[in-house]
Coordinates of C-alpha atoms in Angstrom, one line a residue:
Chain A
V1 CA 1.1 15.2 9.9
S2 CA 4.3 14.1 8.0
A3 CA 2.7 10.7 7.4
A4 CA -0.4 12.2 6.0
R5 CA 1.7 14.2 3.5
T6 CA 3.3 11.1 2.0
P7 CA 1.6 11.4 -1.4
L8 CA 3.4 14.8 -1.8
R9 CA 6.6 13.5 -0.2
R10 CA 6.6 10.6 -2.5
A11 CA 6.2 12.8 -5.6
L12 CA 9.0 15.0 -4.3
A13 CA 11.2 12.0 -3.7
G14 CA 10.6 10.9 -7.3
I15 CA 11.6 14.4 -8.6
A16 CA 14.7 14.3 -6.4
I17 CA 15.7 11.0 -7.9
A18 CA 15.1 12.3 -11.4
G19 CA 17.2 15.4 -10.6
V20 CA 20.1 13.3 -9.3
L21 CA 20.0 11.1 -12.4
L22 CA 19.9 14.1 -14.8
G23 CA 22.8 15.6 -12.8
I24 CA 24.9 12.5 -13.3
V25 CA 24.0 12.2 -17.0
T26 CA 24.8 15.9 -17.5
F27 CA 28.1 15.7 -15.5
V28 CA 29.3 12.7 -17.5
M29 CA 28.2 14.2 -20.8
V30 CA 29.9 17.6 -20.2
A31 CA 33.0 16.2 -18.5
S32 CA 33.6 13.8 -21.4
S33 CA 33.0 16.4 -24.1
E34 CA 35.7 18.1 -26.1
V35 CA 33.6 21.3 -26.7
P36 CA 34.2 23.2 -23.4
T37 CA 37.6 24.7 -22.6
A38 CA 37.6 23.1 -19.2
P39 CA 35.1 20.3 -19.3
L40 CA 35.5 19.1 -15.7
L41 CA 35.1 22.6 -14.3
E42 CA 32.2 23.2 -16.5
A43 CA 30.5 19.9 -15.5
F44 CA 31.1 20.6 -11.9
L45 CA 29.6 24.1 -12.1
T46 CA 26.6 22.9 -13.9
L47 CA 25.9 20.3 -11.3
L48 CA 26.5 22.9 -8.5
V49 CA 23.9 25.2 -10.0
G50 CA 21.4 22.5 -11.1
W51 CA 21.4 20.7 -7.8
S52 CA 21.3 23.9 -5.8
F53 CA 18.1 24.9 -7.5
I54 CA 16.5 21.4 -7.4
G55 CA 17.4 20.8 -3.7
T56 CA 16.3 24.2 -2.4
G57 CA 13.2 24.1 -4.7
L58 CA 12.1 20.7 -3.3
F59 CA 12.6 22.1 0.2
A60 CA 10.5 25.1 -0.6
W61 CA 7.9 22.9 -2.3
D62 CA 7.6 20.8 0.7
R63 CA 7.3 23.7 3.1
R64 CA 4.9 25.7 0.9
P65 CA 3.1 23.1 -1.2
S66 CA 0.5 25.5 -2.6
N67 CA 3.1 28.1 -3.7
L68 CA 4.5 28.0 -7.2
I69 CA 7.9 29.2 -6.1
G70 CA 9.2 25.7 -5.1
P71 CA 8.1 24.0 -8.4
L72 CA 9.6 26.9 -10.4
M73 CA 12.9 26.6 -8.6
V74 CA 13.0 22.9 -9.3
G75 CA 12.2 23.7 -12.9
V76 CA 15.2 26.1 -13.2
G77 CA 17.4 23.3 -11.9
F78 CA 16.3 20.9 -14.5
V79 CA 16.3 23.3 -17.4
W80 CA 19.7 24.6 -16.3
M81 CA 21.3 21.1 -16.6
L82 CA 19.4 20.2 -19.8
A83 CA 20.6 23.5 -21.4
E84 CA 24.2 22.5 -20.6
F85 CA 23.7 19.7 -23.1
K86 CA 24.7 22.4 -25.6
T87 CA 28.4 21.7 -24.7
S88 CA 28.0 18.0 -25.4
D89 CA 29.7 16.6 -28.4
I90 CA 26.7 14.4 -29.1
P91 CA 24.9 16.3 -31.9
L92 CA 21.3 15.7 -30.8
A93 CA 22.0 16.5 -27.2
A94 CA 23.8 19.7 -28.2
S95 CA 20.9 20.8 -30.4
I96 CA 18.4 20.3 -27.6
G97 CA 20.7 22.2 -25.2
F98 CA 20.9 25.1 -27.7
A99 CA 17.2 25.2 -28.1
I100 CA 16.4 25.6 -24.4
S101 CA 19.5 27.5 -23.4
S102 CA 17.7 30.7 -22.5
L103 CA 14.7 29.0 -20.8
S104 CA 16.2 29.2 -17.3
I105 CA 16.3 33.0 -17.6
S106 CA 12.5 32.9 -18.4
F107 CA 11.9 30.8 -15.3
L108 CA 14.1 33.2 -13.1
I109 CA 12.2 36.3 -14.3
H110 CA 8.9 34.5 -13.6
L111 CA 10.3 33.7 -10.1
L112 CA 11.3 37.3 -9.4
L113 CA 7.9 38.6 -10.4
I114 CA 5.7 36.2 -8.4
F115 CA 7.9 36.3 -5.3
P116 CA 6.9 35.7 -2.5
T117 CA 3.2 34.9 -2.8
G118 CA 3.5 32.7 -5.9
K119 CA 0.8 34.8 -7.6
V120 CA 0.8 37.2 -10.5
R121 CA 0.1 40.7 -9.1
S122 CA -0.8 42.8 -12.1
R123 CA -1.3 42.9 -15.9
L124 CA 2.1 44.4 -16.3
D125 CA 3.6 41.5 -14.4
R126 CA 1.7 39.1 -16.6
F127 CA 3.1 40.8 -19.7
Y128 CA 6.7 40.4 -18.4
I129 CA 6.1 36.8 -17.6
V130 CA 4.6 36.0 -21.0
Y131 CA 7.3 37.9 -22.8
A132 CA 10.0 36.0 -20.8
Y133 CA 8.6 32.7 -21.9
V134 CA 8.0 33.7 -25.5
A135 CA 11.5 35.3 -25.9
G136 CA 13.5 32.8 -23.8
G137 CA 11.6 29.7 -24.7
F138 CA 10.3 30.2 -28.2
V139 CA 12.2 32.9 -30.0
A140 CA 15.5 31.9 -28.7
G141 CA 14.7 28.2 -29.2
F142 CA 13.3 27.8 -32.7
P143 CA 16.3 29.2 -34.7
I144 CA 18.0 25.9 -33.9
L145 CA 15.9 24.6 -36.9
F146 CA 18.0 26.9 -39.2
Y147 CA 21.4 26.7 -37.6
N148 CA 24.2 24.6 -39.2
P149 CA 27.2 24.7 -36.9
A150 CA 29.5 23.5 -39.7
T151 CA 29.1 26.8 -41.5
D152 CA 29.4 29.0 -38.4
P153 CA 32.9 30.7 -38.2
D154 CA 32.3 31.6 -34.5
C155 CA 31.8 28.0 -33.6
K156 CA 35.3 26.7 -33.2
H157 CA 34.9 23.7 -31.1
C158 CA 31.2 22.9 -31.7
V159 CA 29.7 19.7 -32.9
T160 CA 29.7 19.6 -36.6
S161 CA 26.1 18.6 -37.3
N162 CA 22.6 19.5 -36.0
P163 CA 19.9 16.8 -36.3
L164 CA 17.2 19.4 -35.7
L165 CA 18.3 21.4 -38.8
I166 CA 15.6 21.7 -41.4
H167 CA 16.9 24.5 -43.5
A168 CA 20.4 26.1 -43.0
N169 CA 20.3 29.9 -42.8
L170 CA 23.0 31.4 -40.6
D171 CA 22.0 34.9 -41.5
L172 CA 18.4 34.3 -40.4
V173 CA 19.7 32.9 -37.1
H174 CA 21.9 35.9 -36.5
A175 CA 19.1 38.3 -37.4
I176 CA 16.7 36.6 -35.0
F177 CA 19.2 36.8 -32.1
T178 CA 20.1 40.4 -32.9
G179 CA 16.4 41.3 -33.0
L180 CA 15.7 39.4 -29.8
S181 CA 18.5 41.3 -28.0
A182 CA 17.4 44.6 -29.5
V183 CA 13.9 44.2 -28.2
S184 CA 14.7 42.4 -24.9
V185 CA 17.4 44.7 -23.5
P186 CA 15.0 47.7 -23.3
I187 CA 12.2 45.5 -21.8
L188 CA 14.7 44.2 -19.3
V189 CA 15.6 47.7 -18.3
T190 CA 12.0 48.6 -17.7
L191 CA 11.6 45.3 -15.7
I192 CA 14.5 46.3 -13.5
V193 CA 12.9 49.8 -12.9
H194 CA 9.6 48.1 -12.2
L195 CA 11.2 45.8 -9.6
V196 CA 13.2 48.5 -7.9
R197 CA 10.1 50.6 -7.6
R198 CA 8.2 47.7 -6.1
A199 CA 11.0 47.2 -3.6
R200 CA 11.0 50.8 -2.5
A201 CA 7.3 50.7 -2.0
A202 CA 7.6 47.6 0.3
D203 CA 6.9 48.0 4.0
A204 CA 9.3 46.7 6.7
E205 CA 7.9 43.2 6.8
E206 CA 7.9 42.8 3.0
R207 CA 11.4 44.2 2.9
R208 CA 12.6 41.6 5.3
S209 CA 11.4 38.7 3.1
Q210 CA 12.5 40.4 -0.1
E211 CA 16.0 41.4 0.9
P212 CA 17.6 38.0 0.1
V213 CA 15.9 38.1 -3.3
W214 CA 17.6 41.3 -4.1
W215 CA 20.8 39.4 -4.3
A216 CA 19.0 36.9 -6.5
G217 CA 17.7 39.6 -8.8
L218 CA 21.1 41.2 -9.1
A219 CA 22.8 37.9 -9.8
T220 CA 20.3 37.0 -12.4
I221 CA 20.8 40.3 -14.2
L222 CA 24.6 39.9 -13.8
L223 CA 24.4 36.5 -15.5
F224 CA 22.3 37.9 -18.3
T225 CA 24.7 40.7 -18.8
A226 CA 27.6 38.4 -18.8
A227 CA 25.9 36.2 -21.4
L228 CA 25.1 39.2 -23.6
L229 CA 28.7 40.5 -23.4
T230 CA 30.1 37.1 -24.3
N231 CA 27.7 36.8 -27.2
L232 CA 28.1 40.4 -28.5
G233 CA 31.7 41.1 -27.7
P234 CA 34.7 40.1 -29.7
E235 CA 36.4 36.8 -29.2
S236 CA 39.1 37.5 -26.7
G237 CA 40.8 34.5 -25.3
N238 CA 39.5 33.0 -22.1
Y239 CA 37.7 36.2 -21.1
D240 CA 34.3 34.7 -22.0
D241 CA 34.9 31.6 -20.0
V242 CA 36.1 33.3 -16.9
V243 CA 33.1 35.6 -16.9
W244 CA 30.9 32.6 -17.4
Y245 CA 32.4 30.5 -14.6
L246 CA 32.3 33.4 -12.1
A247 CA 28.6 33.9 -13.0
N248 CA 28.0 30.3 -12.3
F249 CA 29.2 30.6 -8.7
V250 CA 26.9 33.6 -8.2
I251 CA 23.9 31.8 -9.8
A252 CA 24.4 28.8 -7.5
T253 CA 23.6 31.0 -4.5
V254 CA 20.4 32.4 -6.0
P255 CA 18.1 29.6 -5.0
F256 CA 19.2 29.9 -1.4
A257 CA 18.3 33.5 -1.5
F258 CA 14.8 32.6 -2.8
L259 CA 14.4 29.9 -0.2
L260 CA 15.5 32.3 2.6
G261 CA 13.1 35.0 1.4
L262 CA 10.3 32.5 1.0
L263 CA 10.7 31.2 4.6
R264 CA 10.9 34.7 6.0
T265 CA 7.6 35.4 4.4
R266 CA 4.7 35.2 6.9
L267 CA 1.9 33.3 5.2
S268 CA -1.3 35.3 4.6
E269 CA -4.6 34.0 5.9
A270 CA -5.6 32.7 2.4
D271 CA -2.3 31.0 2.0
L272 CA -2.6 29.4 5.5
V273 CA -6.0 28.1 4.5
A274 CA -4.6 26.8 1.2
E275 CA -1.7 25.1 3.0
E276 CA -4.1 23.6 5.5
N277 CA -6.3 22.4 2.6
V278 CA -3.4 20.7 0.9
R279 CA -2.5 19.0 4.2
L280 CA -6.1 18.0 4.9
D281 CA -6.6 16.7 1.4
A282 CA -3.6 14.4 1.8
E283 CA -4.8 13.3 5.3
L284 CA -8.2 12.7 4.0
Q285 CA -6.9 10.7 1.0
A286 CA -4.7 8.6 3.3
R287 CA -7.6 8.0 5.6
L288 CA -9.9 7.0 2.7
D289 CA -7.3 4.6 1.4
E290 CA -7.0 3.1 4.8
L291 CA -10.8 2.8 5.1
R292 CA -11.2 1.3 1.7
E293 CA -8.6 -1.4 2.5
S294 CA -10.0 -2.2 6.0
R295 CA -13.5 -2.4 4.6
A296 CA -12.4 -4.9 2.0
R297 CA -10.6 -6.9 4.7
I298 CA -13.7 -6.9 7.0
V299 CA -15.8 -8.2 4.1
E300 CA -13.2 -10.8 3.4
A301 CA -12.9 -11.7 7.1
G302 CA -16.7 -12.2 7.2
Y303 CA -16.6 -14.5 4.2
V304 CA -13.7 -16.5 5.7
A305 CA -15.5 -16.7 9.0
R306 CA -18.7 -18.1 7.4
R307 CA -16.6 -20.6 5.4
K308 CA -14.9 -21.7 8.5
L309 CA -18.2 -22.0 10.3
E310 CA -19.6 -24.3 7.6
R311 CA -16.5 -26.4 7.7
D312 CA -16.6 -26.6 11.5
L313 CA -20.3 -27.6 11.5
H314 CA -19.6 -30.2 8.8
D315 CA -16.5 -31.7 10.3
G316 CA -17.7 -31.5 13.9
A317 CA -21.3 -31.7 15.1
Q318 CA -22.7 -33.1 11.8
Q319 CA -20.3 -36.0 11.8
H320 CA -21.2 -36.9 15.3
L321 CA -24.9 -36.7 14.5
V322 CA -24.4 -38.9 11.4
G323 CA -22.7 -41.5 13.7
L324 CA -25.5 -41.1 16.2
A325 CA -28.1 -41.8 13.4
L326 CA -26.2 -44.9 12.3
D327 CA -25.8 -46.2 15.8
L328 CA -29.4 -45.7 16.7
R329 CA -30.6 -47.5 13.5
L330 CA -28.3 -50.4 14.3
A331 CA -29.4 -50.6 17.9
R332 CA -33.0 -50.7 16.7
E333 CA -32.2 -53.6 14.5
K334 CA -30.4 -55.5 17.2
L335 CA -32.9 -54.8 19.9
D336 CA -34.9 -58.1 19.5
D337 CA -32.1 -60.5 18.7
D338 CA -29.2 -59.2 20.8
P339 CA -30.3 -56.7 23.5
R340 CA -26.7 -56.6 24.9
A341 CA -25.3 -55.4 21.6
A342 CA -28.1 -52.9 21.3
A343 CA -27.3 -51.5 24.7
E344 CA -23.7 -51.1 23.6
M345 CA -24.8 -49.3 20.4
L346 CA -27.0 -47.0 22.5
D347 CA -23.9 -46.1 24.7
E348 CA -22.0 -45.3 21.5
A349 CA -24.9 -43.2 20.4
S350 CA -24.9 -41.3 23.7
A351 CA -21.2 -40.6 23.5
E352 CA -21.6 -39.3 19.9
L353 CA -24.5 -37.1 21.1
A354 CA -22.4 -35.7 23.9
K355 CA -19.6 -34.8 21.5
A356 CA -22.0 -33.2 19.1
T357 CA -23.5 -31.1 21.9
E358 CA -20.1 -30.0 23.0
E359 CA -19.0 -29.1 19.5
L360 CA -22.2 -27.0 19.0
R361 CA -21.7 -25.3 22.3
E362 CA -18.1 -24.4 21.4
L363 CA -19.2 -23.1 17.9
A364 CA -22.1 -21.0 19.3
R365 CA -19.7 -19.4 21.8
G366 CA -17.3 -18.6 18.9
I367 CA -20.1 -16.9 17.0
H368 CA -21.3 -14.9 20.0
P369 CA -20.7 -15.7 23.7
A370 CA -24.0 -15.7 25.5
I371 CA -22.2 -14.8 28.8
L372 CA -21.1 -11.5 27.2
S373 CA -24.6 -10.3 26.4
D374 CA -26.1 -11.8 29.6
R375 CA -23.6 -11.0 32.2
G376 CA -21.2 -8.5 30.7
L377 CA -17.6 -8.1 29.7
E378 CA -15.9 -8.9 33.1
A379 CA -17.8 -12.2 33.5
A380 CA -17.1 -13.1 29.8
I381 CA -13.4 -12.4 30.3
E382 CA -13.3 -14.4 33.5
S383 CA -14.7 -17.3 31.6
L384 CA -12.2 -16.9 28.8
A385 CA -9.4 -16.8 31.4
K386 CA -10.6 -20.1 33.0
R387 CA -10.6 -21.9 29.6
A388 CA -7.1 -20.5 28.6
P389 CA -4.3 -22.9 28.3
V390 CA -2.1 -21.0 30.8
P391 CA -3.0 -19.3 34.1
V392 CA -4.5 -15.9 33.5
E393 CA -4.9 -13.1 36.0
V394 CA -7.8 -10.8 35.3
D395 CA -7.8 -7.2 36.6
A396 CA -11.0 -5.6 35.5
S397 CA -12.6 -2.6 37.0
L398 CA -15.8 -1.6 35.2
D399 CA -18.6 -0.3 37.2
H400 CA -21.3 -0.8 34.6
R401 CA -22.1 -2.3 31.2
L402 CA -20.5 -0.8 28.1
P403 CA -22.0 -0.4 24.6
E404 CA -22.4 -3.8 23.0
P405 CA -20.1 -3.3 20.0
V406 CA -17.3 -2.2 22.4
E407 CA -17.8 -5.1 24.7
A408 CA -17.8 -7.5 21.7
A409 CA -14.6 -6.0 20.3
A410 CA -12.9 -6.1 23.7
Y411 CA -14.0 -9.7 24.2
F412 CA -12.7 -10.9 20.8
V413 CA -9.4 -9.0 21.4
V414 CA -8.9 -10.9 24.6
S415 CA -10.1 -14.2 23.1
E416 CA -7.7 -14.0 20.1
A417 CA -4.8 -12.7 22.2
L418 CA -5.2 -15.6 24.7
T419 CA -5.5 -18.1 21.8
N420 CA -2.2 -16.7 20.5
V421 CA -0.7 -17.0 24.0
G422 CA -1.6 -20.7 24.0
R423 CA -0.5 -21.4 20.4
H424 CA 2.6 -19.4 19.7
A425 CA 3.9 -17.5 22.7
G426 CA 5.3 -20.4 24.7
A427 CA 4.2 -18.4 27.7
G428 CA 3.8 -19.6 31.3
R429 CA 1.2 -17.1 32.4
A430 CA -0.8 -14.1 31.2
E431 CA -2.5 -11.0 32.5
V432 CA -5.6 -9.3 31.3
E433 CA -6.3 -5.7 32.3
I434 CA -9.5 -3.8 31.5
R435 CA -10.1 -0.3 32.5
R436 CA -11.7 3.0 31.5
S437 CA -9.4 5.8 30.7
N438 CA -10.2 9.2 29.3
G439 CA -13.5 8.1 27.8
N440 CA -11.8 5.1 26.2
L441 CA -12.0 1.4 27.1
V442 CA -8.4 0.1 27.4
V443 CA -7.8 -3.6 27.1
E444 CA -4.3 -5.0 27.7
I445 CA -3.1 -8.6 27.5
K446 CA 0.4 -9.3 28.6
D447 CA 2.2 -12.6 28.6
D448 CA 5.7 -13.8 29.5
G449 CA 6.4 -15.8 26.3
R450 CA 8.9 -15.3 23.6
G451 CA 7.2 -12.4 21.8
G452 CA 7.5 -11.8 18.1
A453 CA 3.8 -11.7 17.4
D454 CA 3.2 -10.5 13.8
P455 CA 0.7 -7.6 13.8
A456 CA 0.1 -8.2 10.1
G457 CA -0.9 -11.8 10.6
S458 CA -4.5 -12.5 9.8
G459 CA -5.8 -12.9 13.4
L460 CA -4.3 -9.6 14.7
R461 CA -5.0 -7.8 11.4
G462 CA -8.7 -8.8 11.7
L463 CA -8.8 -7.6 15.3
A464 CA -7.1 -4.3 14.3
D465 CA -9.8 -3.8 11.7
R466 CA -12.6 -4.7 14.1
V467 CA -11.2 -2.1 16.6
A468 CA -10.6 0.5 13.9
A469 CA -14.2 0.1 12.8
L470 CA -15.0 1.6 16.3
D471 CA -12.4 4.4 15.8
G472 CA -10.1 2.6 18.2
R473 CA -6.5 1.5 17.9
L474 CA -4.8 -1.9 18.4
E475 CA -1.1 -2.1 19.3
V476 CA 1.1 -5.1 19.6
E477 CA 4.5 -4.7 21.2
D478 CA 7.4 -6.8 22.4
P479 CA 8.6 -5.0 25.5
A480 CA 12.2 -5.0 26.5
G481 CA 11.7 -7.6 29.3
G482 CA 10.3 -10.2 26.9
G483 CA 6.7 -11.4 26.2
T484 CA 4.1 -9.7 24.2
I485 CA 1.6 -6.9 25.0
V486 CA -1.6 -6.5 23.0
R487 CA -3.4 -3.3 23.7
A488 CA -6.7 -2.1 22.4
D489 CA -7.9 1.5 22.9
I490 CA -11.6 1.9 22.0
P491 CA -13.5 5.2 22.4
L492 CA -16.8 4.8 24.1
S493 CA -18.4 8.0 22.8
G494 CA -19.8 7.5 19.3
N495 CA -20.1 3.8 19.9
G496 CA -23.3 3.9 21.7
A497 CA -22.2 5.5 25.0
S498 CA -23.2 9.0 26.2
Chain B
V1 CA -23.8 -63.1 -1.5
S2 CA -21.0 -61.9 0.8
R3 CA -19.6 -58.6 -0.3
R4 CA -16.1 -57.4 0.7
I5 CA -16.4 -53.6 1.2
L6 CA -13.8 -50.9 1.7
I7 CA -14.7 -47.8 3.8
V8 CA -13.0 -44.5 2.8
D9 CA -13.6 -41.5 5.1
D10 CA -11.4 -39.2 7.1
H11 CA -13.6 -39.3 10.2
A12 CA -12.7 -42.2 12.4
G13 CA -16.0 -42.0 14.2
F14 CA -17.9 -42.4 11.0
R15 CA -15.7 -45.3 9.8
A16 CA -16.3 -47.1 13.1
S17 CA -20.1 -46.6 12.9
A18 CA -20.3 -47.6 9.3
R19 CA -18.2 -50.8 10.0
R20 CA -20.5 -51.8 12.8
M21 CA -23.6 -51.2 10.7
L22 CA -22.3 -53.0 7.6
E23 CA -21.0 -56.0 9.5
A24 CA -24.3 -56.3 11.3
G25 CA -26.0 -56.2 7.9
G26 CA -23.9 -59.2 6.6
F27 CA -21.1 -57.3 4.7
E28 CA -17.5 -58.2 5.2
V29 CA -15.5 -55.0 5.8
A30 CA -12.2 -55.5 3.8
G31 CA -10.5 -52.5 5.3
E32 CA -10.6 -48.8 5.9
A33 CA -8.7 -45.8 4.4
E34 CA -8.7 -42.2 5.6
D35 CA -7.7 -40.4 2.4
A36 CA -7.5 -40.8 -1.4
A37 CA -3.9 -42.0 -1.4
G38 CA -4.8 -44.7 1.2
A39 CA -7.8 -45.6 -0.9
R40 CA -5.7 -46.3 -4.0
V41 CA -3.4 -48.5 -2.1
A42 CA -6.2 -50.4 -0.4
V43 CA -8.0 -51.0 -3.7
T44 CA -4.8 -52.6 -5.2
E45 CA -3.9 -54.6 -2.1
L46 CA -7.3 -55.7 -0.9
S47 CA -9.3 -55.9 -4.1
P48 CA -12.6 -55.2 -2.4
D49 CA -15.9 -55.8 -4.3
A50 CA -17.3 -52.5 -3.3
M51 CA -16.3 -49.2 -1.8
L52 CA -18.1 -46.7 0.4
L53 CA -16.3 -43.4 -0.5
D54 CA -16.6 -40.0 1.2
V55 CA -16.9 -37.1 -1.3
Q56 CA -14.6 -34.8 0.7
L57 CA -11.2 -36.3 1.5
P58 CA -8.3 -34.3 3.1
D59 CA -6.1 -34.9 0.0
G60 CA -8.7 -34.7 -2.7
D61 CA -12.1 -35.0 -4.1
G62 CA -13.9 -38.4 -3.7
I63 CA -15.9 -37.8 -6.9
A64 CA -12.7 -37.4 -8.9
L65 CA -11.2 -40.4 -7.3
A66 CA -14.3 -42.5 -8.2
A67 CA -14.0 -41.3 -11.8
E68 CA -10.3 -42.2 -11.9
L69 CA -10.8 -45.7 -10.4
T70 CA -13.8 -46.6 -12.6
A71 CA -12.2 -45.3 -15.8
D72 CA -9.7 -48.2 -15.8
G73 CA -12.4 -50.9 -15.6
G74 CA -12.1 -53.7 -13.0
S75 CA -12.6 -51.2 -10.2
P76 CA -14.8 -52.1 -7.2
E77 CA -18.3 -50.8 -7.3
I78 CA -18.4 -47.4 -5.7
V79 CA -21.1 -45.9 -3.5
L80 CA -20.3 -42.2 -2.8
C81 CA -21.4 -40.7 0.5
S82 CA -21.3 -37.3 2.2
S83 CA -22.9 -35.5 5.0
R84 CA -23.8 -32.8 2.5
G85 CA -26.8 -33.4 0.3
A86 CA -26.6 -34.5 -3.3
D87 CA -27.9 -31.0 -4.4
E88 CA -24.8 -29.4 -2.9
L89 CA -22.5 -31.6 -5.0
G90 CA -23.8 -30.9 -8.5
S91 CA -23.9 -32.9 -11.7
A92 CA -20.3 -34.2 -11.3
L93 CA -21.9 -36.9 -9.1
T94 CA -23.7 -38.5 -12.0
R95 CA -20.6 -38.5 -14.2
S96 CA -18.4 -40.0 -11.5
G97 CA -18.8 -43.7 -12.6
A98 CA -20.1 -44.5 -9.1
C99 CA -23.2 -46.7 -8.9
G100 CA -24.9 -44.5 -6.4
F101 CA -24.9 -41.8 -3.7
L102 CA -26.1 -41.7 -0.1
T103 CA -26.1 -39.0 2.5
K104 CA -24.3 -40.4 5.5
D105 CA -27.4 -40.5 7.7
E106 CA -29.2 -42.6 5.1
L107 CA -26.5 -45.3 5.3
S108 CA -27.9 -48.8 6.0
P109 CA -27.0 -52.3 4.7
A110 CA -30.3 -52.4 2.8
A111 CA -29.6 -49.0 1.1
I112 CA -26.1 -50.2 0.1
R113 CA -27.4 -53.5 -1.2
E114 CA -30.0 -51.7 -3.3
L115 CA -27.4 -49.6 -5.0
L116 CA -24.9 -52.4 -5.7
S117 CA -26.0 -54.5 -8.7

């Protein structure tokens, strides 16, 4: 199952790497900036919150791939760290940070409303979500176009320029933020009431999954309040900073609450089906890829085999027959003048003919062994064993004939494995075992050689494809005691057997 | 006229058969080579009058070798041969500078004599 989910896992790994990189960039940027009061602490806290959200979000994403909660949590982590760019002393980074500094709150409100199913439940919920993104993403973001930090008396340590500035108007910026707060605070209050009501209406099981998120909700609101207080209240020493740092510690625990709540949630039937579909899709995709590759390899193997056959015919039997033709013609010419020489020529010709016949017999057997179709797998394996370069013990117990494709695949597995034993293994002896087991034909070839066969080599790869075409499996292992074991497991049903 | 001929083919069996046949037909076999590199050396050292050259050599293409040798001038006359038919070898055969082509089973002293000028 985990292997079939690799496309998702791969994507998550990519996001994880991006999150780590962004974390490092943010840390370096904030820690080296002169804007924050305590740059190192600020950088550390940012990393703590950002990575908490990304890490737990990825975990949730992996566990509940069809639920939006995981991706949203990851999103909070990224936006959180990007927003911290506002404390950078690089002007463009600071401007971007300012522009998106409220977006993580939009994400959090979205999270609270769709928890734990990942789906929007009502039109009212949809209103809150849309409002959150419009207010936190757009209305809080676009005033950066009119904000000139150089003219802001509240901005003591800020960067002195804003590359996104198109028209400086500090009053407009203040007006927008005052308006935003004036509208948002009452809406937030109704949101809290809405959520509290929903919680009180929850049954025991819902409550169990929602309890951890209460903490998350409270902490989110705490953060928002703290942010509002620091923005609206008078400048009073380190008070702002202390509130802010404390809020950070609280916020870092929020994603764990979401994760805990999510994992406590029993999946509904529909969700289970959706999860299963995601998993099956991934499995199907992996299987399709594998099929596509093996089909290409089988076509290629067929092409290579035909080329080799032509080459073998040309280099072998045909050369002997050419020699035979020349010798016969020469013998004919010598017959009258020099009968002794003619007789010698005819002997040569006979020898060439014998070689040609032997080559053709060998080739024909390579294409398809007649003994296999005539007398069955056991007899064919016995004959392979006799011609093998090392002594081979055959242990076969088949009571009757098997489907032809299965017999052929098994035969070529043994043939190739024994050829490898002779060529590479440096073995002294080999064993071939053939048996039926649980509706499968199991073929096992063991030798006592040095092992180290390469399953990705063309011979074994071709065999694996051939076996896979019958829905079987080919395994190659080097057991602890030395030697090599090649094992093919080929199902009989679906391959012509009842 | 006695012709000194070089046999170039990677199959020892064919070289032996061809040698017997050519010698029986009144040719002098100057030597044998089994690949293109050996053929170049033999042409320089033995200066044969003619050469029976296989189209497929382990280290190269007999047609290309024929073109290379005849391009210089002063090369031996070349008869290309193959166990494949001329139709499988394409038009390169006619542009090789060789004076003729035989399939291997057509080889006879008379056929060689006819192709050599």
